């Protein structure tokens, strides 16, 4: 069987003849590239991949075993918590606890940071994640995802881990990734050395390298934003959106096209492969926008920058924002570098046309 991808890298993967690489093999190969590695980081990535497979299984059978719907609770973000949100949170925490490489966990679905302070914890890593992003899509069979971000614990925090250990700016991430539970399931991650994507082959239960070295196009024709909020936007953003919609005989790209799934992971994944911009701006009701800095914006910004893209708050790179609290939010302008540059120029009033 041939799995062909439409990724920017245009790779083709032949699984029938055995010419494929599993995520496991890939991680081991990369570990060999890092002299002195004790394998802890590799084990952590493998734990995350196992949790992703478990969540994938749960998502696939959700409609059959009463996993759709709300738990009846409201999470720290003041949003209705879905049963699958909670289940995914628990699966990831369980996998990370079992692995022993992590000393602190932060989850979008949990108000406090979760320290893993068992006696023999040698964990050097902090993992922050959004267990199931795009929750409003869960009950209606639309793509959802997981996003994760990995930091090393600062040397002077070893032995007395607190929430402060997690409050590091995005540039200090040692790895970040996401999983899209879509028409197929794909895990994409970076360790700061390019971006690679692995598609889950359910018949053998393995993630296989399907999208090596993903590069995002310099420009695309897609913009993704919740246009229902148009009236609350600042003028620069309104002008930028109107400019993209205008026909221009001298510009083959315009008018641009809107694609908005309402699942950050899925919208960004598509835009990264095809070229595009994802926007979640601030507005008077939420001056910092909706998306969470530590669980959503930072990891996706790291991945997108590693794929040659750009990720901005409108006032500078997302990865340079110093976090104040675990559940901080930030405006997001992220995607193909040429398109993010346009957006920033409109926001600053440097362009009106
Ligand atoms: P969630 O983490 O509660 O699912 O919220 C994040 C989601 C993003 O996936 C998506 O892009 C955005 O919120 C959609 O928000 P809106 O419905 O306001 O457009
Ligand atoms: Mg989310």
Coordinates of C-alpha atoms and ligand atoms in Angstrom, one line a residue:
X1 CA 0.0 0.0 0.0
X2 CA 1.2 3.5 -0.7
X3 CA 0.5 6.3 1.7
X4 CA 1.1 9.5 -0.3
X5 CA 1.1 12.8 1.4
X6 CA 0.3 16.2 0.1
X7 CA 2.7 17.8 2.5
X8 CA 5.0 20.6 1.4
X9 CA 7.8 18.1 1.4
X10 CA 5.8 16.0 -1.1
X11 CA 7.0 12.7 0.4
X12 CA 5.7 9.3 -0.6
X13 CA 5.8 6.4 1.9
X14 CA 5.7 2.8 0.8
X15 CA 4.6 0.7 3.7
X16 CA 4.0 -2.5 1.7
X17 CA 7.6 -3.2 0.8
X18 CA 8.8 -2.5 4.4
X19 CA 10.4 0.8 3.3
X20 CA 9.0 2.8 6.2
X21 CA 10.3 4.4 9.3
X22 CA 8.4 4.2 12.6
X23 CA 8.4 7.1 15.1
X24 CA 10.2 4.8 17.5
X25 CA 13.1 4.3 15.0
X26 CA 13.2 8.0 14.2
X27 CA 13.4 8.9 17.8
X28 CA 16.3 6.4 18.4
X29 CA 18.2 7.7 15.4
X30 CA 17.9 11.3 16.6
X31 CA 19.0 10.3 20.0
X32 CA 22.2 8.9 18.6
X33 CA 22.8 12.3 17.1
X34 CA 22.9 13.8 20.6
X35 CA 26.2 12.7 22.2
X36 CA 25.8 12.0 26.0
X37 CA 22.1 11.5 25.8
X38 CA 20.8 9.2 28.5
X39 CA 17.6 8.4 26.6
X40 CA 15.3 10.2 29.1
X41 CA 14.0 12.6 26.4
X42 CA 13.5 9.8 23.9
X43 CA 11.5 7.9 26.5
X44 CA 9.4 11.0 27.1
X45 CA 8.5 11.4 23.4
X46 CA 7.6 7.7 23.3
X47 CA 5.3 8.1 26.3
X48 CA 3.6 11.0 24.6
X49 CA 3.1 8.9 21.5
X50 CA 1.6 6.1 23.5
X51 CA -0.9 8.5 25.1
X52 CA -1.7 9.9 21.7
X53 CA -2.6 6.4 20.5
X54 CA -4.8 5.8 23.5
X55 CA -6.6 9.1 23.0
X56 CA -7.0 8.3 19.3
X57 CA -8.6 5.0 20.3
X58 CA -11.0 6.8 22.6
X59 CA -11.9 9.5 20.0
X60 CA -12.6 6.8 17.4
X61 CA -15.1 5.0 19.6
X62 CA -16.6 8.0 21.3
X63 CA -19.9 7.9 19.5
X64 CA -20.4 4.3 20.5
X65 CA -19.6 4.3 24.2
X66 CA -21.1 7.5 25.7
X67 CA -18.0 9.6 25.4
X68 CA -19.7 12.5 23.7
X69 CA -21.1 15.4 25.7
X70 CA -20.3 17.5 28.7
X71 CA -19.1 16.3 32.1
X72 CA -21.3 18.9 33.7
X73 CA -18.3 20.7 35.1
X74 CA -16.6 24.0 34.0
X75 CA -12.9 24.1 33.5
X76 CA -10.4 26.7 34.7
X77 CA -11.0 28.6 31.4
X78 CA -14.7 28.9 32.3
X79 CA -15.6 26.5 29.5
X80 CA -17.9 23.5 29.6
X81 CA -15.7 20.5 30.0
X82 CA -16.4 17.6 27.7
X83 CA -16.1 14.0 28.7
X84 CA -13.3 13.5 26.1
X85 CA -11.4 16.6 27.3
X86 CA -11.2 15.0 30.7
X87 CA -10.4 11.6 29.5
X88 CA -7.6 12.8 27.3
X89 CA -6.2 14.9 30.2
X90 CA -6.2 11.8 32.4
X91 CA -4.6 9.6 29.7
X92 CA -1.7 12.0 29.2
X93 CA -1.1 12.5 32.9
X94 CA -1.1 8.8 33.4
X95 CA 1.4 8.2 30.7
X96 CA 3.7 10.9 31.9
X97 CA 3.4 9.8 35.5
X98 CA 4.2 6.2 34.5
X99 CA 7.2 7.3 32.5
X100 CA 9.1 9.1 35.3
X101 CA 10.9 11.6 33.0
X102 CA 8.6 14.5 34.0
X103 CA 8.6 16.5 37.2
X104 CA 5.8 18.9 36.5
X105 CA 2.7 18.9 34.3
X106 CA 0.5 21.7 33.3
X107 CA -2.8 21.0 31.5
X108 CA -5.4 23.4 30.0
X109 CA -8.0 21.2 31.7
X110 CA -6.5 21.6 35.2
X111 CA -6.3 24.7 37.3
X112 CA -3.1 24.0 39.1
X113 CA 0.3 22.7 37.9
X114 CA 0.7 19.0 38.8
X115 CA 4.0 18.2 40.4
X116 CA 5.1 14.6 40.2
X117 CA 6.9 14.4 43.5
X118 CA 7.3 10.7 44.1
X119 CA 10.5 9.8 46.0
X120 CA 12.5 8.4 43.1
X121 CA 11.4 11.0 40.5
X122 CA 14.5 11.8 38.4
X123 CA 12.4 13.7 35.9
X124 CA 14.1 16.7 34.3
X125 CA 11.2 17.8 32.1
X126 CA 8.2 20.0 32.4
X127 CA 5.3 19.1 30.0
X128 CA 2.5 21.5 29.3
X129 CA -0.4 20.4 27.1
X130 CA -3.9 21.0 25.8
X131 CA -5.2 17.4 25.9
X132 CA -8.0 18.0 23.4
X133 CA -8.1 21.2 21.4
X134 CA -11.2 22.2 19.5
X135 CA -13.6 20.8 22.0
X136 CA -16.6 22.3 20.4
X137 CA -16.0 19.9 17.5
X138 CA -16.0 16.8 19.6
X139 CA -19.7 16.0 19.5
X140 CA -20.0 16.6 15.8
X141 CA -17.3 14.4 14.3
X142 CA -15.0 17.2 13.2
X143 CA -11.2 17.1 13.6
X144 CA -9.7 17.7 17.0
X145 CA -6.2 17.5 18.4
X146 CA -3.7 17.5 21.2
X147 CA -0.9 20.0 21.6
X148 CA 2.2 19.6 23.8
X149 CA 5.2 21.6 24.9
X150 CA 8.3 20.4 26.6
X151 CA 10.8 22.4 28.7
X152 CA 13.8 21.4 30.8
X153 CA 13.5 22.2 34.5
X154 CA 15.9 25.1 35.3
X155 CA 19.0 23.8 37.2
X156 CA 18.2 25.9 40.3
X157 CA 14.7 24.4 40.5
X158 CA 15.8 20.8 40.8
X159 CA 14.5 19.3 44.0
X160 CA 12.0 22.1 44.7
X161 CA 9.7 22.2 41.7
X162 CA 7.0 24.8 41.7
X163 CA 4.7 26.4 39.1
X164 CA 7.5 28.9 38.5
X165 CA 9.5 26.1 37.0
X166 CA 7.0 26.0 34.1
X167 CA 6.9 29.8 33.5
X168 CA 9.5 29.9 30.8
X169 CA 9.3 31.8 27.6
X170 CA 8.5 29.8 24.4
X171 CA 12.1 30.1 23.1
X172 CA 13.2 27.8 25.8
X173 CA 11.1 24.9 24.7
X174 CA 13.1 21.8 23.9
X175 CA 10.4 20.2 21.9
X176 CA 6.8 20.8 20.9
X177 CA 4.2 18.8 18.9
X178 CA 0.6 18.2 18.1
X179 CA -1.6 15.3 17.1
X180 CA -4.6 15.8 14.7
X181 CA -7.3 13.2 15.1
X182 CA -8.8 13.8 11.7
X183 CA -9.4 11.8 8.5
X184 CA -6.2 10.1 9.6
X185 CA -4.2 10.6 12.8
X186 CA -1.0 12.5 12.5
X187 CA 1.7 13.4 15.1
X188 CA 3.9 16.3 14.2
X189 CA 6.8 17.4 16.3
X190 CA 10.0 19.4 16.5
X191 CA 13.0 19.4 18.7
X192 CA 14.4 22.6 17.2
X193 CA 15.9 20.7 14.2
X194 CA 13.1 20.9 11.6
X195 CA 9.6 19.5 11.7
X196 CA 8.5 15.9 11.0
X197 CA 5.1 14.3 10.7
X198 CA 4.1 10.7 11.4
X199 CA 0.8 9.2 10.3
X200 CA -0.8 6.5 12.5
X201 CA -1.2 3.2 10.6
X202 CA -4.0 1.7 12.6
X203 CA -3.4 -1.8 11.2
X204 CA -0.1 -2.1 13.0
X205 CA -0.6 0.6 15.7
X206 CA 2.5 2.6 14.7
X207 CA 3.1 6.1 13.7
X208 CA 5.1 6.1 10.4
X209 CA 7.1 8.9 9.0
X210 CA 4.9 10.4 6.3
X211 CA 5.8 14.1 6.3
X212 CA 9.6 14.4 6.6
X213 CA 11.1 17.9 7.0
X214 CA 7.9 19.9 6.7
X215 CA 8.4 23.4 5.2
X216 CA 5.6 25.9 5.0
X217 CA 5.2 27.9 1.8
X218 CA 6.3 31.5 1.9
X219 CA 2.7 32.6 1.0
X220 CA -0.6 30.9 0.6
X221 CA -4.2 31.8 -0.2
X222 CA -6.0 30.7 3.0
X223 CA -6.9 32.8 6.0
X224 CA -8.5 31.3 9.1
X225 CA -10.3 33.6 11.5
X226 CA -13.7 33.6 13.3
X227 CA -15.2 36.4 11.2
X228 CA -18.3 36.5 13.4
X229 CA -16.2 38.7 15.7
X230 CA -15.5 41.2 12.9
X231 CA -17.2 44.2 14.6
X232 CA -15.0 43.8 17.7
X233 CA -11.7 43.9 15.9
X234 CA -9.2 46.8 15.7
X235 CA -9.2 48.8 12.5
X236 CA -5.9 47.4 11.1
X237 CA -7.2 43.9 11.2
X238 CA -10.5 44.9 9.6
X239 CA -8.5 46.5 6.8
X240 CA -6.2 43.5 6.4
X241 CA -9.2 41.1 6.0
X242 CA -10.9 43.4 3.5
X243 CA -7.7 43.7 1.5
X244 CA -7.5 39.9 1.3
X245 CA -11.1 39.7 0.1
X246 CA -10.6 42.3 -2.6
X247 CA -10.2 41.1 -6.2
X248 CA -7.1 42.5 -7.8
X249 CA -6.3 41.7 -11.5
X250 CA -2.6 42.4 -10.8
X251 CA -2.5 39.9 -7.9
X252 CA -3.3 36.3 -8.7
X253 CA -3.6 35.4 -5.0
X254 CA -6.5 37.7 -4.3
X255 CA -9.3 37.3 -3.3
X256 CA -8.0 34.9 -0.7
X257 CA -10.1 32.0 0.6
X258 CA -11.5 31.5 4.2
X259 CA -11.1 28.1 5.9
X260 CA -12.0 28.0 9.6
X261 CA -12.5 24.6 11.3
X262 CA -12.6 26.1 14.7
X263 CA -9.9 23.6 15.8
X264 CA -6.6 25.5 16.1
X265 CA -4.5 22.3 15.6
X266 CA -6.4 21.3 12.4
X267 CA -6.5 24.9 11.0
X268 CA -2.7 25.4 11.6
X269 CA -1.8 21.9 10.3
X270 CA -3.7 22.6 7.0
X271 CA -2.2 26.1 6.7
X272 CA 1.3 24.9 7.4
X273 CA 1.1 22.4 4.6
X274 CA -0.8 24.5 2.0
X275 CA 0.3 28.0 3.0
X276 CA -2.0 30.3 5.0
X277 CA -2.4 32.5 8.1
X278 CA -4.3 31.6 11.3
X279 CA -5.6 34.6 13.4
X280 CA -7.1 34.8 16.8
X281 CA -6.9 38.4 17.8
X282 CA -7.6 40.4 20.9
X283 CA -11.0 42.1 21.3
X284 CA -12.5 44.3 23.9
X285 CA -14.1 41.3 25.7
X286 CA -10.8 39.4 25.8
X287 CA -8.0 41.8 25.5
X288 CA -5.5 38.9 25.2
X289 CA -7.6 36.9 22.8
X290 CA -8.8 33.4 23.5
X291 CA -5.9 31.1 22.9
X292 CA -3.6 30.0 25.7
X293 CA 0.1 31.0 25.6
X294 CA 1.6 28.0 27.2
X295 CA -0.7 25.2 25.9
X296 CA -1.5 26.4 22.4
X297 CA 0.4 29.4 21.1
X298 CA 3.9 28.6 22.2
X299 CA 4.1 25.0 21.0
X300 CA 2.4 25.9 17.6
X301 CA 4.7 29.0 17.3
X302 CA 7.8 26.8 17.8
X303 CA 6.6 24.3 15.2
X304 CA 5.6 26.9 12.7
X305 CA 8.9 28.8 13.0
X306 CA 10.8 25.5 12.6
X307 CA 8.9 24.9 9.4
X308 CA 10.0 28.4 8.1
X309 CA 6.9 30.3 9.2
X310 CA 6.3 33.1 11.5
X311 CA 4.2 33.5 14.7
X312 CA 3.3 36.9 16.2
X313 CA 1.2 38.5 18.9
X314 CA 0.9 41.6 16.8
X315 CA 3.5 43.3 19.0
X316 CA 6.3 40.8 18.5
X317 CA 7.1 37.1 18.3
X318 CA 5.0 34.8 20.4
X319 CA 8.1 32.9 21.5
X320 CA 9.5 36.0 23.2
X321 CA 6.5 36.6 25.5
X322 CA 7.4 36.2 29.2
X323 CA 4.6 34.3 30.9
X324 CA 3.1 35.6 34.1
X325 CA 0.8 32.6 34.8
X326 CA 0.2 29.1 33.5
X327 CA -3.2 29.9 31.9
X328 CA -2.1 33.2 30.2
X329 CA -3.7 34.0 26.9
X330 CA -2.2 35.8 23.9
X331 CA -3.4 37.1 20.5
X332 CA -2.1 34.9 17.6
X333 CA -1.1 35.7 14.0
X334 CA 0.6 32.6 12.7
X335 CA 1.5 30.9 9.4
X336 CA 3.3 31.6 6.1
X337 CA 5.9 34.3 6.8
X338 CA 4.9 36.6 3.9
X339 CA 1.3 36.6 5.1
X340 CA 2.1 37.2 8.7
X341 CA 4.3 40.1 7.6
X342 CA 1.3 41.6 5.7
X343 CA -0.9 41.2 8.8
X344 CA 1.6 42.9 11.1
X345 CA 2.1 45.8 8.6
X346 CA -1.7 46.4 8.6
X347 CA -1.9 46.2 12.4
X348 CA 0.9 48.8 12.8
X349 CA -0.8 51.1 10.3
X350 CA 2.3 50.8 8.0
X351 CA -0.1 49.6 5.3
X352 CA -3.7 50.4 4.5
X353 CA -3.8 48.8 1.0
Ligands
LIG1 P1 -10.4 24.9 23.3 O1 -9.0 24.7 23.7 O2 -11.4 25.2 24.4 O3 -10.9 23.9 22.4 O4 -10.5 26.4 22.5 C1 -9.6 26.6 21.5 C2 -10.3 26.7 20.2 C3 -9.3 26.6 19.1 O5 -9.1 25.3 18.7 C4 -10.1 27.3 18.0 O6 -9.3 27.8 17.0 C5 -10.8 28.4 18.8 O7 -10.9 28.0 20.1 C6 -12.2 28.6 18.3 O8 -12.8 29.6 19.0 P2 -14.1 30.4 18.5 O9 -15.2 29.4 18.6 O10 -14.2 31.6 19.4 O11 -13.8 30.7 17.1
LIG2 MG1 -7.4 24.3 23.1

